[in-house]
PDB file of C-alpha atoms in Angstrom:
ATOM      1  CA  MET A   1     108.538 137.545  93.713  1.00  0.00           C
ATOM      2  CA  THR A   2     104.769 137.505  93.448  1.00  0.00           C
ATOM      3  CA  PRO A   3     102.960 135.714  90.649  1.00  0.00           C
ATOM      4  CA  GLU A   4     101.016 137.582  88.032  1.00  0.00           C
ATOM      5  CA  PRO A   5      97.324 137.933  88.858  1.00  0.00           C
ATOM      6  CA  ASN A   6      96.268 135.674  85.971  1.00  0.00           C
ATOM      7  CA  GLN A   7      98.823 132.930  86.631  1.00  0.00           C
ATOM      8  CA  PRO A   8      97.581 129.825  88.446  1.00  0.00           C
ATOM      9  CA  ASP A   9      99.259 128.708  91.649  1.00  0.00           C
ATOM     10  CA  THR A  10     101.557 125.858  90.618  1.00  0.00           C
ATOM     11  CA  SER A  11     102.819 125.038  94.094  1.00  0.00           C
ATOM     12  CA  SER A  12     102.079 121.737  95.757  1.00  0.00           C
ATOM     13  CA  PHE A  13     100.308 120.973  99.032  1.00  0.00           C
ATOM     14  CA  ALA A  14     102.623 117.976  99.468  1.00  0.00           C
ATOM     15  CA  LEU A  15     105.672 120.210  99.065  1.00  0.00           C
ATOM     16  CA  GLY A  16     104.438 122.333 101.963  1.00  0.00           C
ATOM     17  CA  CYS A  17     103.927 119.230 104.085  1.00  0.00           C
ATOM     18  CA  LEU A  18     107.448 118.042 103.265  1.00  0.00           C
ATOM     19  CA  LEU A  19     108.924 121.444 104.117  1.00  0.00           C
ATOM     20  CA  ALA A  20     107.098 121.464 107.457  1.00  0.00           C
ATOM     21  CA  PHE A  21     108.179 117.873 108.136  1.00  0.00           C
ATOM     22  CA  GLY A  22     111.814 118.754 107.525  1.00  0.00           C
ATOM     23  CA  ALA A  23     111.571 121.861 109.684  1.00  0.00           C
ATOM     24  CA  THR A  24     109.955 119.869 112.491  1.00  0.00           C
ATOM     25  CA  ILE A  25     112.634 117.171 112.386  1.00  0.00           C
ATOM     26  CA  ALA A  26     115.330 119.866 112.398  1.00  0.00           C
ATOM     27  CA  ALA A  27     113.684 121.569 115.396  1.00  0.00           C
ATOM     28  CA  VAL A  28     113.502 118.299 117.348  1.00  0.00           C
ATOM     29  CA  VAL A  29     117.142 117.459 116.599  1.00  0.00           C
ATOM     30  CA  LEU A  30     118.235 120.974 117.518  1.00  0.00           C
ATOM     31  CA  GLY A  31     116.170 120.770 120.716  1.00  0.00           C
ATOM     32  CA  LEU A  32     117.861 117.503 121.659  1.00  0.00           C
ATOM     33  CA  ILE A  33     121.292 119.012 121.028  1.00  0.00           C
ATOM     34  CA  VAL A  34     120.480 122.069 123.142  1.00  0.00           C
ATOM     35  CA  VAL A  35     119.053 119.953 125.959  1.00  0.00           C
ATOM     36  CA  ASN A  36     122.117 117.735 125.915  1.00  0.00           C
ATOM     37  CA  ALA A  37     124.379 120.784 126.036  1.00  0.00           C
ATOM     38  CA  ILE A  38     122.526 122.347 128.984  1.00  0.00           C
ATOM     39  CA  ASN A  39     122.486 119.467 131.390  1.00  0.00           C
ATOM     40  CA  ARG A  40     121.753 115.795 130.979  1.00  0.00           C
ATOM     41  CA  ALA A  41     120.044 115.265 134.329  1.00  0.00           C
ATOM     42  CA  SER A  42     118.279 118.583 134.843  1.00  0.00           C
ATOM     43  CA  THR A  43     114.547 119.192 134.857  1.00  0.00           C
ATOM     44  CA  ALA A  44     115.283 121.952 132.329  1.00  0.00           C
ATOM     45  CA  THR A  45     115.557 119.198 129.737  1.00  0.00           C
ATOM     46  CA  LEU A  46     111.770 119.024 129.478  1.00  0.00           C
ATOM     47  CA  ILE A  47     111.283 122.708 128.625  1.00  0.00           C
ATOM     48  CA  PRO A  48     111.849 122.456 124.835  1.00  0.00           C
ATOM     49  CA  PHE A  49     109.415 119.578 124.598  1.00  0.00           C
ATOM     50  CA  THR A  50     106.671 120.874 126.871  1.00  0.00           C
ATOM     51  CA  ALA A  51     106.624 124.171 124.996  1.00  0.00           C
ATOM     52  CA  PHE A  52     106.929 122.571 121.564  1.00  0.00           C
ATOM     53  CA  GLY A  53     103.734 124.205 120.337  1.00  0.00           C
ATOM     54  CA  LEU A  54     105.167 127.629 121.097  1.00  0.00           C
ATOM     55  CA  ILE A  55     108.582 126.741 119.710  1.00  0.00           C
ATOM     56  CA  GLN A  56     106.847 125.542 116.560  1.00  0.00           C
ATOM     57  CA  LEU A  57     105.646 129.089 115.910  1.00  0.00           C
ATOM     58  CA  ILE A  58     109.267 130.250 115.677  1.00  0.00           C
ATOM     59  CA  TYR A  59     109.884 128.302 112.488  1.00  0.00           C
ATOM     60  CA  ILE A  60     106.407 127.804 111.011  1.00  0.00           C
ATOM     61  CA  VAL A  61     105.314 131.450 110.828  1.00  0.00           C
ATOM     62  CA  PRO A  62     108.395 132.651 108.881  1.00  0.00           C
ATOM     63  CA  LEU A  63     108.108 129.642 106.556  1.00  0.00           C
ATOM     64  CA  VAL A  64     104.455 130.428 105.808  1.00  0.00           C
ATOM     65  CA  VAL A  65     105.205 134.134 105.284  1.00  0.00           C
ATOM     66  CA  TRP A  66     108.069 133.270 102.914  1.00  0.00           C
ATOM     67  CA  LEU A  67     105.907 130.856 100.904  1.00  0.00           C
ATOM     68  CA  ARG A  68     103.028 133.322 100.656  1.00  0.00           C
ATOM     69  CA  ARG A  69     105.344 136.096  99.462  1.00  0.00           C
ATOM     70  CA  ARG A  70     106.615 133.741  96.756  1.00  0.00           C
ATOM     71  CA  GLY A  71     103.027 133.058  95.750  1.00  0.00           C
ATOM     72  CA  ASP A  72     103.030 129.417  96.811  1.00  0.00           C
ATOM     73  CA  ILE A  73      99.611 129.464  98.438  1.00  0.00           C
ATOM     74  CA  ARG A  74      99.075 125.685  98.330  1.00  0.00           C
ATOM     75  CA  ALA A  75     102.493 125.003  99.831  1.00  0.00           C
ATOM     76  CA  ALA A  76     101.742 127.493 102.621  1.00  0.00           C
ATOM     77  CA  ALA A  77      98.461 125.666 103.260  1.00  0.00           C
ATOM     78  CA  GLY A  78     100.395 122.385 103.451  1.00  0.00           C
ATOM     79  CA  VAL A  79     102.771 123.866 106.018  1.00  0.00           C
ATOM     80  CA  ILE A  80      99.882 125.167 108.114  1.00  0.00           C
ATOM     81  CA  THR A  81      98.020 121.850 107.929  1.00  0.00           C
ATOM     82  CA  PHE A  82     101.083 119.814 108.883  1.00  0.00           C
ATOM     83  CA  ALA A  83     101.900 122.187 111.744  1.00  0.00           C
ATOM     84  CA  ALA A  84      98.327 121.905 113.058  1.00  0.00           C
ATOM     85  CA  VAL A  85      98.477 118.107 112.981  1.00  0.00           C
ATOM     86  CA  VAL A  86     101.846 118.077 114.785  1.00  0.00           C
ATOM     87  CA  PHE A  87     100.539 120.528 117.391  1.00  0.00           C
ATOM     88  CA  LEU A  88      97.400 118.468 118.041  1.00  0.00           C
ATOM     89  CA  LEU A  89      99.371 115.221 118.215  1.00  0.00           C
ATOM     90  CA  ASN A  90     101.818 116.773 120.665  1.00  0.00           C
ATOM     91  CA  ALA A  91      98.985 118.132 122.810  1.00  0.00           C
ATOM     92  CA  ALA A  92      97.236 114.767 122.832  1.00  0.00           C
ATOM     93  CA  CYS A  93     100.416 112.934 123.811  1.00  0.00           C
ATOM     94  CA  TRP A  94     101.185 115.364 126.627  1.00  0.00           C
ATOM     95  CA  GLY A  95      97.590 115.156 127.827  1.00  0.00           C
ATOM     96  CA  PHE A  96      97.807 111.379 127.902  1.00  0.00           C
ATOM     97  CA  MET A  97     101.165 111.423 129.686  1.00  0.00           C
ATOM     98  CA  THR A  98     100.050 113.875 132.359  1.00  0.00           C
ATOM     99  CA  SER A  99      96.874 111.891 133.010  1.00  0.00           C
ATOM    100  CA  MET A 100      98.972 108.824 133.845  1.00  0.00           C
ATOM    101  CA  ARG A 101     100.689 110.448 136.826  1.00  0.00           C
ATOM    102  CA  PRO A 102      99.907 108.736 140.136  1.00  0.00           C
TER     103      PRO A 102
END
C-alpha cells in the first residue's frame, strides 16, 4: 500500500526507533536462547555476539523494505538510524574488549 503522491508522510521517526529497539531486543533474546541450546561451555557461544552487525542485517533490511513499501519513510529512517547506532556501539564495545586482552 503506497501513499498517494500528494499525501504527506504521517509516519514517525520515533516509531521506527521503537520498532528497531524491539527487533534488537528480540534478536538478543533469541541469540541467547540459541546459544544456550547449542552448548553452555563452548566457544561457539560467542559467534552470535561477535557477528551481531551481520546478524542485524537479517532483521533490519526486511523491516526497512516493509516500511518503505508502506510509505512510512520517516519510520524507515528511524529504523536505519537506530540500527546504525547499535552497530557502532557494538563495534566500539568489541574494540574496547579486544584491546584489553593481555
